[in-house]
C-alpha cells in the first residue's frame, strides 16, 4: 500500500507543474499552415485592381455583344454568358464591398466614449 501512496503523491506533485506548463503553450499562437501563403497570393491577385479592371471590361464587352450582337449562334451566346459570369465572379469581392460587408469594425472603448461625448450636444449645436 505504501507504493500506491508514493505513486499518488508523485502524481499530485507533478500535476500542478504539468498544468502550469501547458497554459503558455495553449496561449501561444502557432505558425500558419503551409498552404495559407499561396492561397493568400491567389486571393490578392484575384481581388486586386487588375482583376477588377478585367472584370469590368469582360462585363462591358459581353453585355455589349449580347445587346448589340444581333443574331448570335448558340455557341457564341453561351460563350458571352460564360464571359459575363466570369467577369461578375471576378468582381464579386468589389460588389460585396459596395454593400459594406467587408468585415467587422470594432472600435476601442476610448473611441466609443468620444463618440458618445460628441453626441451629447444634440441637434441644437448644429443649426
Tab-separated table of C-alpha atoms in Angstrom:
chain	number	residue	atom	x	y	z
A	1	UNK	CA	0.000	0.000	0.000
A	2	UNK	CA	2.897	2.358	0.593
A	3	UNK	CA	3.967	2.030	-3.047
A	4	UNK	CA	0.492	3.128	-4.128
A	5	UNK	CA	0.660	6.112	-1.765
A	6	UNK	CA	4.036	7.066	-3.224
A	7	UNK	CA	2.636	6.973	-6.772
A	8	UNK	CA	-0.384	9.063	-5.758
A	9	UNK	CA	1.883	11.590	-4.036
A	10	UNK	CA	4.134	11.799	-7.103
A	11	UNK	CA	1.134	12.354	-9.378
A	12	UNK	CA	-0.270	15.021	-7.062
A	13	UNK	CA	3.072	16.828	-7.042
A	14	UNK	CA	3.606	16.546	-10.796
A	15	UNK	CA	0.071	17.582	-11.815
A	16	UNK	CA	0.381	21.305	-10.919
A	17	UNK	CA	3.761	21.514	-12.663
A	18	UNK	CA	2.405	19.924	-15.831
A	19	UNK	CA	-0.750	22.056	-15.796
A	20	UNK	CA	1.265	25.241	-15.242
A	21	UNK	CA	3.479	24.484	-18.228
A	22	UNK	CA	0.524	23.688	-20.515
A	23	UNK	CA	-1.157	27.117	-20.191
A	24	UNK	CA	1.579	29.110	-22.002
A	25	UNK	CA	1.687	26.510	-24.769
A	26	UNK	CA	-2.064	26.809	-25.329
A	27	UNK	CA	-1.931	30.605	-25.272
A	28	UNK	CA	0.865	30.927	-27.811
A	29	UNK	CA	-0.036	31.387	-31.436
A	30	UNK	CA	1.257	28.724	-33.719
A	31	UNK	CA	2.686	29.183	-37.169
A	32	UNK	CA	0.462	29.420	-40.170
A	33	UNK	CA	-0.404	26.388	-42.220
A	34	UNK	CA	1.789	25.713	-45.260
A	35	UNK	CA	-0.942	26.340	-47.829
A	36	UNK	CA	-2.075	29.703	-46.410
A	37	UNK	CA	0.689	31.667	-48.160
A	38	UNK	CA	-0.120	30.525	-51.722
A	39	UNK	CA	-3.863	30.878	-51.101
A	40	UNK	CA	-3.306	34.426	-49.825
A	41	UNK	CA	-1.354	35.264	-53.001
A	42	UNK	CA	-4.128	33.836	-55.182
A	43	UNK	CA	-6.725	35.843	-53.278
A	44	UNK	CA	-4.712	39.050	-53.643
A	45	UNK	CA	-4.219	38.508	-57.373
A	46	UNK	CA	-7.914	37.732	-57.930
A	47	UNK	CA	-9.163	40.681	-55.878
A	48	UNK	CA	-6.584	43.248	-56.993
A	49	UNK	CA	-7.120	46.267	-59.235
A	50	UNK	CA	-6.021	44.406	-62.385
A	51	UNK	CA	-8.646	41.724	-61.809
A	52	UNK	CA	-11.243	44.434	-61.195
A	53	UNK	CA	-10.385	46.121	-64.491
A	54	UNK	CA	-10.508	42.793	-66.340
A	55	UNK	CA	-13.880	42.000	-64.759
A	56	UNK	CA	-15.273	45.398	-65.718
A	57	UNK	CA	-14.053	45.050	-69.303
A	58	UNK	CA	-15.407	41.498	-69.569
A	59	UNK	CA	-18.840	42.509	-68.291
A	60	UNK	CA	-18.966	45.530	-70.615
A	61	UNK	CA	-17.842	43.622	-73.721
A	62	UNK	CA	-20.047	40.593	-73.050
A	63	UNK	CA	-23.048	42.785	-72.287
A	64	UNK	CA	-22.477	44.791	-75.455
A	65	UNK	CA	-22.184	41.647	-77.535
A	66	UNK	CA	-25.398	40.245	-76.090
A	67	UNK	CA	-27.301	43.508	-76.576
A	68	UNK	CA	-25.920	44.726	-79.923
A	69	UNK	CA	-24.653	41.446	-81.345
A	70	UNK	CA	-27.711	40.769	-83.435
A	71	UNK	CA	-28.013	37.139	-84.424
A	72	UNK	CA	-25.500	35.145	-82.435
A	73	UNK	CA	-25.416	31.411	-82.812
A	74	UNK	CA	-25.893	29.281	-79.734
A	75	UNK	CA	-22.159	28.745	-79.152
A	76	UNK	CA	-21.337	32.470	-79.290
A	77	UNK	CA	-24.231	33.326	-76.982
A	78	UNK	CA	-23.124	30.718	-74.442
A	79	UNK	CA	-19.543	31.970	-74.696
A	80	UNK	CA	-20.701	35.523	-73.972
A	81	UNK	CA	-22.691	34.302	-70.967
A	82	UNK	CA	-19.605	32.492	-69.681
A	83	UNK	CA	-17.506	35.657	-70.078
A	84	UNK	CA	-20.229	37.712	-68.395
A	85	UNK	CA	-20.472	35.346	-65.427
A	86	UNK	CA	-16.674	35.115	-65.141
A	87	UNK	CA	-16.464	38.904	-65.044
A	88	UNK	CA	-19.115	39.070	-62.353
A	89	UNK	CA	-17.345	36.391	-60.319
A	90	UNK	CA	-14.007	38.199	-60.583
A	91	UNK	CA	-15.642	41.403	-59.432
A	92	UNK	CA	-17.690	39.720	-56.703
A	93	UNK	CA	-15.457	40.972	-53.892
A	94	UNK	CA	-15.801	44.522	-55.180
A	95	UNK	CA	-19.561	44.088	-55.414
A	96	UNK	CA	-19.719	42.785	-51.849
A	97	UNK	CA	-17.517	45.693	-50.767
A	98	UNK	CA	-20.035	48.126	-52.253
A	99	UNK	CA	-22.672	46.780	-49.896
A	100	UNK	CA	-20.399	47.383	-46.913
A	101	UNK	CA	-19.902	43.731	-45.972
A	102	UNK	CA	-16.114	43.838	-45.936
A	103	UNK	CA	-15.592	42.851	-42.299
A	104	UNK	CA	-16.233	43.762	-38.722
A	105	UNK	CA	-15.135	47.109	-37.341
A	106	UNK	CA	-14.895	47.244	-33.588
A	107	UNK	CA	-13.563	50.411	-32.029
A	108	UNK	CA	-11.682	50.767	-28.788
A	109	UNK	CA	-13.551	51.885	-25.666
A	110	UNK	CA	-11.908	55.328	-25.937
A	111	UNK	CA	-13.356	55.855	-29.407
A	112	UNK	CA	-16.778	54.776	-28.222
A	113	UNK	CA	-16.789	57.195	-25.288
A	114	UNK	CA	-15.573	60.014	-27.540
A	115	UNK	CA	-18.412	59.450	-29.976
A	116	UNK	CA	-20.909	59.315	-27.115
A	117	UNK	CA	-19.483	62.514	-25.670
A	118	UNK	CA	-19.823	64.314	-29.011
A	119	UNK	CA	-23.414	63.245	-29.474
A	120	UNK	CA	-24.475	64.831	-26.169
A	121	UNK	CA	-24.574	68.302	-27.761
A	122	UNK	CA	-27.735	67.403	-29.626
A	123	UNK	CA	-29.001	68.920	-32.820
A	124	UNK	CA	-29.216	72.404	-31.342
A	125	UNK	CA	-25.485	72.899	-31.788
A	126	UNK	CA	-25.669	72.002	-35.480
A	127	UNK	CA	-28.147	74.584	-36.534
